[in-house]
Tab-separated table of C-alpha atoms (C1' of nucleotides) in Angstrom:
chain	number	residue	atom	x	y	z
K	66	MET	CA	38.972	-0.249	14.032
K	67	THR	CA	39.724	-3.804	13.292
K	68	SER	CA	35.918	-4.675	13.349
K	69	VAL	CA	34.918	-6.905	10.723
K	70	ASN	CA	31.480	-5.953	9.888
K	71	SER	CA	32.612	-2.149	8.950
K	72	LEU	CA	31.551	-1.059	5.716
K	73	THR	CA	34.575	0.443	3.763
K	74	VAL	CA	36.290	-1.135	1.698
K	75	ASP	CA	40.094	-0.687	3.002
K	76	GLU	CA	39.213	-2.243	6.342
K	77	LEU	CA	41.890	-3.735	8.229
K	78	GLY	CA	40.932	-7.322	8.485
K	79	SER	CA	43.185	-10.357	7.766
K	80	ALA	CA	43.358	-11.510	4.027
K	81	ALA	CA	40.989	-14.309	4.930
K	82	GLN	CA	38.259	-11.970	6.842
K	83	ARG	CA	38.790	-9.804	3.715
K	84	ASP	CA	38.127	-12.255	1.209
K	85	ARG	CA	35.156	-14.007	3.433
K	86	ARG	CA	33.571	-10.565	3.703
K	87	LYS	CA	34.249	-10.175	-0.351
K	88	ARG	CA	32.554	-13.857	-0.541
K	89	ILE	CA	29.580	-13.651	1.152
K	90	LEU	CA	28.839	-9.596	-0.430
K	91	ASP	CA	29.403	-11.479	-3.723
K	92	ALA	CA	27.258	-14.424	-3.315
K	93	THR	CA	24.702	-11.812	-1.477
K	94	ILE	CA	24.521	-9.087	-5.260
K	95	ALA	CA	24.719	-12.685	-7.041
K	96	LEU	CA	21.609	-14.456	-5.125
K	97	ALA	CA	19.791	-10.650	-5.290
K	98	SER	CA	20.503	-10.172	-8.748
K	99	LYS	CA	19.080	-13.323	-9.780
K	100	GLY	CA	15.324	-13.427	-7.827
K	101	GLY	CA	15.213	-10.063	-5.644
K	102	PHE	CA	15.104	-9.298	-1.794
K	103	ASP	CA	13.233	-13.053	-1.572
K	104	ALA	CA	16.044	-15.208	-3.262
K	105	VAL	CA	18.489	-13.478	-0.907
K	106	GLN	CA	18.133	-16.008	1.922
K	107	MET	CA	20.782	-16.509	4.691
K	108	ARG	CA	21.270	-20.113	4.507
K	109	ALA	CA	21.657	-19.580	0.629
K	110	VAL	CA	23.982	-16.648	0.859
K	111	ALA	CA	26.547	-18.928	3.505
K	112	GLU	CA	26.056	-21.630	1.626
K	113	ARG	CA	27.335	-20.168	-1.905
K	114	ALA	CA	30.169	-18.177	-0.162
K	115	ASP	CA	31.219	-20.890	1.136
K	116	VAL	CA	30.874	-19.562	4.850
K	117	ALA	CA	28.472	-21.350	7.905
K	118	LEU	CA	25.666	-19.618	9.403
K	119	GLY	CA	27.132	-18.334	12.307
K	120	THR	CA	29.629	-16.775	10.215
K	121	LEU	CA	27.376	-14.573	8.221
K	122	TYR	CA	25.906	-13.827	11.090
K	123	ARG	CA	29.332	-12.602	12.331
K	124	TYR	CA	30.236	-10.543	9.318
K	125	PHE	CA	26.192	-9.454	8.504
K	126	PRO	CA	24.019	-9.518	11.726
K	127	SER	CA	21.039	-9.413	9.924
K	128	LYS	CA	19.733	-9.882	6.305
K	129	ILE	CA	19.238	-5.924	6.488
K	130	HIS	CA	22.835	-5.332	7.202
K	131	LEU	CA	24.038	-7.190	4.828
K	132	LEU	CA	22.032	-5.726	1.571
K	133	VAL	CA	22.757	-2.445	2.638
K	134	SER	CA	26.417	-3.378	2.974
K	135	ALA	CA	26.251	-4.593	-0.070
K	136	LEU	CA	24.110	-1.548	-1.608
K	137	ALA	CA	27.055	0.775	-0.169
K	138	ARG	CA	30.266	-1.243	-1.551
K	139	GLU	CA	27.885	-1.263	-5.563
K	140	PHE	CA	27.343	2.760	-4.227
K	141	GLU	CA	31.738	3.371	-3.529
K	142	ARG	CA	32.173	1.448	-7.049
K	143	ALA	CA	29.846	3.288	-8.885
K	144	GLU	CA	31.263	6.825	-7.413
K	145	ALA	CA	34.677	5.732	-7.950
K	146	THR	CA	33.904	5.108	-11.753
K	147	LEU	CA	32.674	8.597	-11.646
K	148	ARG	CA	34.741	10.349	-9.860
K	149	ASP	CA	38.013	9.690	-12.444
K	150	LYS	CA	36.028	11.245	-15.281
K	151	PRO	CA	34.504	14.381	-15.771
K	152	ILE	CA	30.571	14.440	-16.150
K	153	PRO	CA	29.603	16.025	-19.263
K	154	GLY	CA	26.961	18.772	-19.264
K	155	ASP	CA	27.222	22.631	-19.490
K	156	ASN	CA	25.362	23.327	-16.451
K	157	ALA	CA	24.910	22.065	-12.933
K	158	ALA	CA	21.372	20.780	-13.583
K	159	ASP	CA	22.547	18.953	-16.858
K	160	ARG	CA	25.641	16.983	-14.985
K	161	VAL	CA	23.171	16.368	-12.588
K	162	ILE	CA	20.236	14.872	-14.797
K	163	PHE	CA	23.194	12.852	-16.377
K	164	VAL	CA	24.606	11.340	-13.123
K	165	LEU	CA	21.314	10.552	-11.872
K	166	LYS	CA	19.933	8.940	-15.069
K	167	LYS	CA	23.110	7.116	-15.663
K	168	THR	CA	22.738	5.468	-12.119
K	169	THR	CA	18.952	4.529	-12.756
K	170	ARG	CA	19.705	3.023	-16.030
K	171	GLY	CA	22.734	0.960	-13.817
K	172	MET	CA	19.973	-0.278	-11.680
K	173	GLN	CA	17.464	-0.857	-14.114
K	174	GLY	CA	19.516	-2.516	-16.149
K	175	ASP	CA	19.288	-5.337	-12.904
K	176	PRO	CA	15.942	-5.292	-12.003
K	177	HIS	CA	15.643	-7.668	-9.476
K	178	LEU	CA	19.329	-6.434	-7.613
K	179	THR	CA	17.941	-3.356	-7.366
K	180	GLU	CA	14.682	-4.164	-5.503
K	181	ALA	CA	16.348	-6.369	-3.337
K	182	LEU	CA	19.017	-3.009	-2.265
K	183	THR	CA	16.315	-0.863	-2.576
K	184	ARG	CA	13.374	-2.671	-0.316
K	185	ALA	CA	16.315	-3.246	2.316
K	186	PHE	CA	17.473	0.372	1.866
K	187	MET	CA	14.437	1.494	2.703
K	188	PHE	CA	13.363	-1.052	5.349
K	189	ALA	CA	15.971	-0.449	7.831
K	190	ASP	CA	15.639	0.226	11.117
K	191	LYS	CA	17.800	2.346	13.396
K	192	SER	CA	20.380	-0.631	14.095
K	193	VAL	CA	21.684	-0.124	10.626
K	194	GLN	CA	21.902	3.387	11.024
K	195	SER	CA	25.491	3.912	10.588
K	196	GLU	CA	25.212	1.499	7.107
K	197	ILE	CA	22.286	3.562	5.698
K	198	HIS	CA	24.455	6.878	6.547
K	199	ILE	CA	27.353	5.310	4.083
K	200	VAL	CA	25.065	5.434	1.764
K	201	GLY	CA	23.403	8.596	2.196
K	202	MET	CA	27.184	10.336	2.209
K	203	LEU	CA	28.288	8.574	-0.913
K	204	LEU	CA	24.225	9.985	-3.210
K	205	THR	CA	24.839	13.423	-1.847
K	206	THR	CA	28.876	13.640	-2.260
K	207	MET	CA	28.022	12.166	-6.083
K	208	LEU	CA	25.431	15.027	-6.492
K	209	THR	CA	27.149	17.653	-5.300
K	210	ARG	CA	30.338	16.869	-7.559
K	211	ALA	CA	27.720	16.590	-10.365
K	212	MET	CA	26.501	20.153	-9.692
K	213	HIS	CA	29.867	22.270	-8.734
K	214	PRO	CA	32.909	19.837	-10.471
K	215	GLY	CA	36.068	20.417	-8.363
K	216	GLN	CA	35.107	23.056	-6.171
K	217	THR	CA	35.130	22.110	-2.248
K	218	GLU	CA	33.503	24.860	-0.999
K	219	LEU	CA	29.945	24.573	-0.917
K	220	THR	CA	27.083	26.573	-0.014
K	221	ASP	CA	24.646	25.659	2.410
K	222	ASP	CA	22.074	25.996	-0.601
K	223	ASP	CA	23.967	23.194	-2.711
K	224	VAL	CA	23.434	20.684	0.443
K	225	ALA	CA	20.239	21.561	0.852
K	226	ILE	CA	19.184	21.227	-3.199
K	227	ALA	CA	21.615	17.733	-3.062
K	228	LYS	CA	19.325	15.832	-0.499
K	229	VAL	CA	16.598	16.681	-1.972
K	230	LEU	CA	17.381	15.456	-5.009
K	231	GLY	CA	18.157	12.628	-3.943
K	232	ASP	CA	15.101	12.449	-1.774
K	233	VAL	CA	13.379	12.295	-4.542
K	234	TRP	CA	15.448	10.108	-6.583
K	235	LEU	CA	14.824	7.424	-3.850
K	236	SER	CA	11.218	7.983	-3.303
K	237	ALA	CA	11.143	7.411	-7.057
K	238	LEU	CA	13.334	4.249	-7.012
K	239	VAL	CA	10.478	3.244	-4.248
K	240	GLY	CA	7.990	3.947	-6.959
K	241	TRP	CA	9.192	2.181	-9.676
K	242	VAL	CA	10.054	-0.869	-7.631
K	243	THR	CA	6.552	-1.019	-6.445
K	244	GLY	CA	5.446	-1.329	-9.523
K	245	ARG	CA	3.757	2.500	-9.423
K	246	SER	CA	5.555	4.360	-12.150
K	247	SER	CA	7.604	3.175	-15.124
K	248	ALA	CA	11.209	3.721	-15.896
K	249	GLU	CA	10.593	6.824	-18.141
K	250	GLU	CA	8.572	8.417	-15.592
K	251	VAL	CA	11.141	7.471	-12.993
K	252	GLY	CA	13.167	9.760	-15.107
K	253	GLN	CA	10.709	12.433	-15.988
K	254	GLN	CA	10.589	12.931	-12.052
K	255	ILE	CA	14.368	13.791	-11.413
K	256	GLU	CA	14.162	16.363	-14.607
K	257	VAL	CA	11.280	18.240	-13.129
K	258	ALA	CA	12.764	17.769	-9.843
K	259	VAL	CA	16.273	19.158	-10.921
K	260	ARG	CA	14.357	21.525	-13.292
K	261	LEU	CA	12.205	23.021	-10.265
K	262	LEU	CA	15.496	23.047	-8.380
K	263	LEU	CA	18.373	24.253	-10.162
K	264	ARG	CA	16.776	26.821	-12.930
J	266	MET	CA	-16.393	-4.145	-5.266
J	267	THR	CA	-17.894	-6.416	-3.124
J	268	SER	CA	-14.284	-7.242	-2.419
J	269	VAL	CA	-13.409	-7.532	1.533
J	270	ASN	CA	-9.958	-6.299	1.588
J	271	SER	CA	-10.664	-3.269	-0.482
J	272	LEU	CA	-9.713	-0.075	1.489
J	273	THR	CA	-12.155	2.326	0.950
J	274	VAL	CA	-14.140	3.127	4.207
J	275	ASP	CA	-17.436	3.559	2.266
J	276	GLU	CA	-17.063	-0.096	0.626
J	277	LEU	CA	-19.514	-3.038	0.008
J	278	GLY	CA	-19.853	-5.266	1.999
J	279	SER	CA	-22.050	-6.665	5.330
J	280	ALA	CA	-22.034	-5.320	8.454
J	281	ALA	CA	-20.293	-8.015	10.268
J	282	GLN	CA	-17.625	-7.893	7.298
J	283	ARG	CA	-17.246	-3.958	7.805
J	284	ASP	CA	-17.174	-4.532	11.061
J	285	ARG	CA	-14.604	-7.464	11.290
J	286	ARG	CA	-12.564	-5.241	9.072
J	287	LYS	CA	-12.588	-1.994	11.417
J	288	ARG	CA	-11.771	-4.593	14.623
J	289	ILE	CA	-8.448	-5.535	12.387
J	290	LEU	CA	-7.506	-2.294	11.501
J	291	ASP	CA	-8.079	-1.258	14.874
J	292	ALA	CA	-5.842	-3.767	16.863
J	293	THR	CA	-3.299	-3.126	14.118
J	294	ILE	CA	-3.343	0.667	14.990
J	295	ALA	CA	-3.525	-0.365	18.752
J	296	LEU	CA	-0.470	-2.950	18.809
J	297	ALA	CA	1.615	-0.961	16.445
J	298	SER	CA	1.285	2.235	18.561
J	299	LYS	CA	2.299	0.214	21.909
J	300	GLY	CA	5.434	-1.546	20.029
J	301	GLY	CA	5.930	-0.549	16.559
J	302	PHE	CA	5.894	-2.969	13.272
J	303	ASP	CA	7.566	-6.122	15.296
J	304	ALA	CA	4.469	-5.844	17.598
J	305	VAL	CA	1.901	-6.486	15.032
J	306	GLN	CA	1.854	-9.448	14.617
J	307	MET	CA	-0.395	-11.435	12.853
J	308	ARG	CA	-1.504	-13.988	15.447
J	309	ALA	CA	-1.870	-11.346	18.551
J	310	VAL	CA	-3.940	-9.117	15.599
J	311	ALA	CA	-6.099	-11.669	14.853
J	312	GLU	CA	-6.450	-12.463	18.912
J	313	ARG	CA	-7.207	-9.021	19.600
J	314	ALA	CA	-9.488	-8.608	17.226
J	315	ASP	CA	-10.761	-11.732	17.470
J	316	VAL	CA	-11.134	-13.223	14.505
J	317	ALA	CA	-9.068	-16.263	13.405
J	318	LEU	CA	-5.700	-16.323	11.892
J	319	GLY	CA	-7.465	-17.250	9.370
J	320	THR	CA	-10.121	-14.511	8.777
J	321	LEU	CA	-7.135	-12.289	9.210
J	322	TYR	CA	-5.027	-13.099	5.988
J	323	ARG	CA	-8.706	-13.764	3.842
J	324	TYR	CA	-9.149	-9.860	5.089
J	325	PHE	CA	-5.982	-8.744	4.305
J	326	PRO	CA	-3.287	-11.534	2.333
J	327	SER	CA	-0.009	-9.722	4.260
J	328	LYS	CA	1.239	-8.484	7.114
J	329	ILE	CA	2.347	-5.159	4.902
J	330	HIS	CA	-1.186	-5.258	3.039
J	331	LEU	CA	-2.184	-4.944	6.549
J	332	LEU	CA	-0.359	-2.300	7.698
J	333	VAL	CA	-0.774	-0.020	4.701
J	334	SER	CA	-4.515	0.088	4.296
J	335	ALA	CA	-4.109	0.861	8.207
J	336	LEU	CA	-1.731	4.034	7.372
J	337	ALA	CA	-4.424	4.798	4.219
J	338	ARG	CA	-7.751	4.650	6.992
J	339	GLU	CA	-5.205	6.936	9.088
J	340	PHE	CA	-4.569	9.358	6.338
J	341	GLU	CA	-8.314	9.264	4.795
J	342	ARG	CA	-8.990	10.840	8.515
J	343	ALA	CA	-6.515	13.024	8.508
J	344	GLU	CA	-7.296	14.511	5.069
J	345	ALA	CA	-10.933	14.611	6.187
J	346	THR	CA	-10.574	16.441	9.066
J	347	LEU	CA	-7.846	18.848	7.027
J	348	ARG	CA	-11.096	19.817	4.199
J	349	ASP	CA	-13.275	20.980	6.589
J	350	LYS	CA	-11.173	24.177	8.025
J	351	PRO	CA	-9.415	26.353	5.817
J	352	ILE	CA	-5.504	26.105	6.135
J	353	PRO	CA	-4.146	29.100	7.890
J	354	GLY	CA	-1.531	31.046	6.045
J	355	ASP	CA	-0.590	34.014	3.674
J	356	ASN	CA	1.180	31.926	0.834
J	357	ALA	CA	1.366	28.376	-0.132
J	358	ALA	CA	4.707	27.706	1.279
J	359	ASP	CA	3.160	28.311	4.520
J	360	ARG	CA	0.166	26.869	4.183
J	361	VAL	CA	1.887	23.484	2.671
J	362	ILE	CA	4.523	23.994	5.640
J	363	PHE	CA	1.664	24.075	7.728
J	364	VAL	CA	0.384	20.613	6.925
J	365	LEU	CA	2.986	18.722	6.653
J	366	LYS	CA	4.379	20.019	10.285
J	367	LYS	CA	1.219	19.298	11.543
J	368	THR	CA	0.540	15.795	10.334
J	369	THR	CA	4.377	15.254	10.772
J	370	ARG	CA	4.141	16.839	15.062
J	371	GLY	CA	0.977	14.067	14.827
J	372	MET	CA	3.039	11.299	13.050
J	373	GLN	CA	6.015	12.038	16.090
J	374	GLY	CA	3.241	11.885	18.910
J	375	ASP	CA	2.765	8.508	18.264
J	376	PRO	CA	6.529	7.036	16.946
J	377	HIS	CA	5.711	3.332	17.684
J	378	LEU	CA	2.980	3.469	15.277
J	379	THR	CA	4.436	6.207	12.623
J	380	GLU	CA	7.614	3.408	12.527
J	381	ALA	CA	5.143	0.607	11.795
J	382	LEU	CA	3.326	2.418	9.117
J	383	THR	CA	6.476	4.119	7.810
J	384	ARG	CA	8.258	0.484	7.662
J	385	ALA	CA	5.146	-0.946	6.207
J	386	PHE	CA	4.993	1.577	3.302
J	387	MET	CA	8.590	1.632	2.517
J	388	PHE	CA	9.408	-2.479	2.693
J	389	ALA	CA	6.136	-2.967	0.056
J	390	ASP	CA	5.857	-4.302	-2.925
J	391	LYS	CA	4.170	-4.552	-6.721
J	392	SER	CA	1.913	-6.779	-4.550
J	393	VAL	CA	0.930	-4.121	-2.817
J	394	GLN	CA	0.593	-1.296	-5.298
J	395	SER	CA	-2.932	-0.836	-4.946
J	396	GLU	CA	-3.212	0.792	-1.337
J	397	ILE	CA	0.213	2.146	-1.754
J	398	HIS	CA	-1.725	4.140	-4.838
J	399	ILE	CA	-4.509	5.191	-2.494
J	400	VAL	CA	-1.826	6.844	0.195
J	401	GLY	CA	0.174	9.021	-2.416
J	402	MET	CA	-2.716	9.915	-4.613
J	403	LEU	CA	-4.252	11.438	-0.895
J	404	LEU	CA	-0.717	13.108	0.473
J	405	THR	CA	-0.264	14.727	-3.340
J	406	THR	CA	-4.439	15.570	-2.724
J	407	MET	CA	-3.330	17.096	0.858
J	408	LEU	CA	-0.459	19.211	-1.213
J	409	THR	CA	-2.460	20.741	-4.333
J	410	ARG	CA	-5.140	21.658	-1.878
J	411	ALA	CA	-3.108	23.443	1.332
J	412	MET	CA	-0.492	25.180	-1.887
J	413	HIS	CA	-4.079	26.142	-4.086
J	414	PRO	CA	-7.088	26.198	-1.740
J	415	GLY	CA	-10.194	25.815	-3.190
J	416	GLN	CA	-9.084	25.884	-6.389
J	417	THR	CA	-10.096	22.886	-9.577
J	418	GLU	CA	-7.752	23.556	-11.668
J	419	LEU	CA	-4.399	22.441	-11.147
J	420	THR	CA	-1.093	23.087	-13.586
J	421	ASP	CA	1.483	19.964	-14.292
J	422	ASP	CA	4.067	22.326	-12.171
J	423	ASP	CA	1.694	22.209	-9.045
J	424	VAL	CA	1.521	18.767	-9.211
J	425	ALA	CA	4.848	17.934	-9.617
J	426	ILE	CA	6.063	20.523	-6.997
J	427	ALA	CA	3.038	18.695	-4.796
J	428	LYS	CA	4.762	15.042	-5.960
J	429	VAL	CA	8.093	16.633	-5.147
J	430	LEU	CA	6.995	18.073	-1.534
J	431	GLY	CA	5.497	14.454	-0.466
J	432	ASP	CA	9.000	12.421	-1.747
J	433	VAL	CA	10.784	14.534	0.537
J	434	TRP	CA	8.369	14.526	3.600
J	435	LEU	CA	8.528	10.654	3.231
J	436	SER	CA	12.515	10.723	3.065
J	437	ALA	CA	12.333	12.754	5.789
J	438	LEU	CA	9.878	10.555	7.106
J	439	VAL	CA	12.372	7.643	6.544
J	440	GLY	CA	15.919	9.105	8.415
J	441	TRP	CA	13.745	9.978	11.689
J	442	VAL	CA	12.568	6.332	11.720
J	443	THR	CA	16.266	5.285	11.295
J	444	GLY	CA	17.294	7.700	13.661
J	445	ARG	CA	19.364	9.504	11.089
J	446	SER	CA	17.352	13.111	11.290
J	447	SER	CA	16.093	14.126	14.987
J	448	ALA	CA	12.023	16.027	14.691
J	449	GLU	CA	13.752	19.110	13.849
J	450	GLU	CA	15.888	18.149	11.370
J	451	VAL	CA	12.782	16.781	9.487
J	452	GLY	CA	11.014	20.373	10.410
J	453	GLN	CA	13.939	22.160	8.226
J	454	GLN	CA	14.451	19.423	5.675
J	455	ILE	CA	10.650	20.397	4.656
J	456	GLU	CA	10.992	24.154	4.953
J	457	VAL	CA	13.823	24.027	3.227
J	458	ALA	CA	12.232	21.968	-0.039
J	459	VAL	CA	9.398	24.540	0.303
J	460	ARG	CA	11.335	26.893	-0.021
J	461	LEU	CA	13.631	25.879	-2.504
J	462	LEU	CA	10.427	24.698	-4.538
J	463	LEU	CA	7.594	27.295	-3.745
J	464	ARG	CA	9.798	30.635	-3.627
S	47	DG	C1'	-37.589	-23.790	6.737
S	48	DA	C1'	-34.490	-27.214	3.897
S	49	DC	C1'	-30.681	-26.775	2.013
S	50	DA	C1'	-26.221	-25.263	-0.645
S	51	DT	C1'	-22.528	-21.903	-0.494
S	52	DA	C1'	-19.712	-19.103	1.378
S	53	DA	C1'	-17.168	-17.495	5.739
S	54	DT	C1'	-15.332	-18.427	9.918
S	55	DA	C1'	-12.459	-21.001	14.020
S	56	DG	C1'	-9.374	-23.710	15.535
S	57	DG	C1'	-4.955	-25.439	14.695
S	58	DA	C1'	-1.709	-27.956	12.618
S	59	DA	C1'	2.155	-27.215	9.530
S	60	DC	C1'	5.890	-25.133	6.813
S	61	DA	C1'	9.718	-21.550	5.490
S	62	DC	C1'	13.333	-18.759	6.785
S	63	DG	C1'	15.248	-15.419	9.886
S	64	DT	C1'	17.732	-15.982	14.029
S	65	DT	C1'	19.768	-17.906	17.748
S	66	DT	C1'	22.379	-20.923	20.001
S	67	DC	C1'	25.992	-24.552	21.265
S	68	DA	C1'	28.995	-28.089	21.312
S	69	DC	C1'	33.152	-28.999	18.682
S	70	DT	C1'	37.296	-27.609	15.426
S	71	DT	C1'	40.377	-24.503	13.140
S	72	DT	C1'	43.250	-20.909	12.855
S	73	DG	C1'	46.502	-16.790	14.771
S	74	DT	C1'	49.221	-15.261	18.125
S	75	DC	C1'	52.243	-15.281	21.646
S	76	DC	C1'	55.773	-16.878	24.654
W	60	DG	C1'	56.115	-26.321	19.636
W	61	DG	C1'	52.660	-25.390	23.041
W	62	DA	C1'	48.929	-23.023	25.535
W	63	DC	C1'	45.311	-20.054	24.628
W	64	DA	C1'	41.969	-16.787	22.603
W	65	DA	C1'	39.939	-15.732	18.161
W	66	DA	C1'	37.284	-17.088	14.353
W	67	DG	C1'	34.242	-21.028	12.400
W	68	DT	C1'	31.681	-24.812	11.772
W	69	DG	C1'	27.683	-27.887	11.755
W	70	DA	C1'	23.554	-28.677	12.875
W	71	DA	C1'	19.968	-28.340	15.749
W	72	DA	C1'	16.419	-25.117	17.805
W	73	DC	C1'	13.008	-20.510	18.058
W	74	DG	C1'	9.921	-17.055	16.929
W	75	DT	C1'	6.754	-15.544	13.364
W	76	DG	C1'	4.872	-14.801	8.892
W	77	DT	C1'	2.560	-17.573	6.055
W	78	DT	C1'	-0.377	-22.122	4.237
W	79	DC	C1'	-3.412	-25.666	4.904
W	80	DC	C1'	-6.892	-28.051	6.440
W	81	DT	C1'	-11.326	-29.917	8.250
W	82	DA	C1'	-15.149	-28.226	11.506
W	83	DT	C1'	-18.712	-25.587	12.632
W	84	DT	C1'	-21.686	-21.758	11.736
W	85	DA	C1'	-23.757	-17.839	9.056
W	86	DT	C1'	-26.216	-16.047	5.110
W	87	DG	C1'	-28.847	-16.284	1.059
W	88	DT	C1'	-32.321	-18.702	-2.377
W	89	DC	C1'	-35.976	-21.557	-3.192
DNA sequence: GACATAATAGGAACACGTTTCACTTTGTCC
DNA sequence: GGACAAAGTGAAACGTGTTCCTATTATGTC
């Protein structure tokens, strides 16, 4: 529980450790935002965060862990923001579309960052399992909440639909990152999937 | 059109070039099958294919290009096999499930190869666009044919459904590769998505 | 068949993720 | 406040993807 490289923000550890962790993730986001996946070089992250390379690796055992952890932090922020205000829309489909498009728009506003985080997420292997799982849960939570605001009991179908929508959204994002589809096409893909699943 | 590192099998080029290309892809598959993504080392591929490192890079400009091209060749084979015999199943849902599960089973029979090819596909960036596109088209074609055998005219909804199913399948595969879900769960995810979409 | 051109071989060199190690600083417990 | 362990520093070194260069070998043209 005192593990330093755990993911949740409210983790134990000294103030200095929390500060280092924050500086590292800030540096990661800044570099990713400027030049994408390739620009997030471990030596550069360490220098910008003002820690030694060895310290960086003590906090995050690999570049992929680092980027997926940064993604998890961004998702936690987005989820927290979304949790406060009610989601506009008269039905589940509209609310889900609102959430997904808003998130997508946010990511497309910073293409390099999105490229870095998406590719890291998709490239991860078994060793990043727990970090990946956190992101997956946050995504499912966001979607089920959009489908049924304020509802705690969910049917199996609800969860299944949320997972399928999450899959579609991730695949669409990968398509956008790889230049196969435009921003509008990503929006369309999501709308189509929502329409097919939540009619 | 005479470009050596194009993807289609029936490409132009001398017999020697076709032979080299085949040897390289064979070596790639063999190494991937034995040790996964990490085992596909460019020096090892070159040595096993009996070509110089520079030649390997002339044919495939990066490790990702190489692996995605190998994936495309495997997909072309699978698609060709599937094209011949009729797909069992009384309705679209059953036939799609048959195709996806058969393909999934094939991939899970060679976990290392699947890991290598899936991770390469997901890690690809814009420079691999055309190779990635070929794989995507093959997947969509396989699925629409399973939905409507022998039918050339397809509605927009058919294509949209096929794309969503392809997305779910890819995401499920990534989940399996990252150790988040078991083989059975992959099968279940697919069944659920098909049931939701093709009811 | 001789020549021009392209393709290949062989290998050095470079970049960046990762590991390692000797040393120093920081934090904790008595 | 001293001793000890944990954490951090700084730098070297290693592995593998990628690039580059020169000599050699095929290939196609007249």
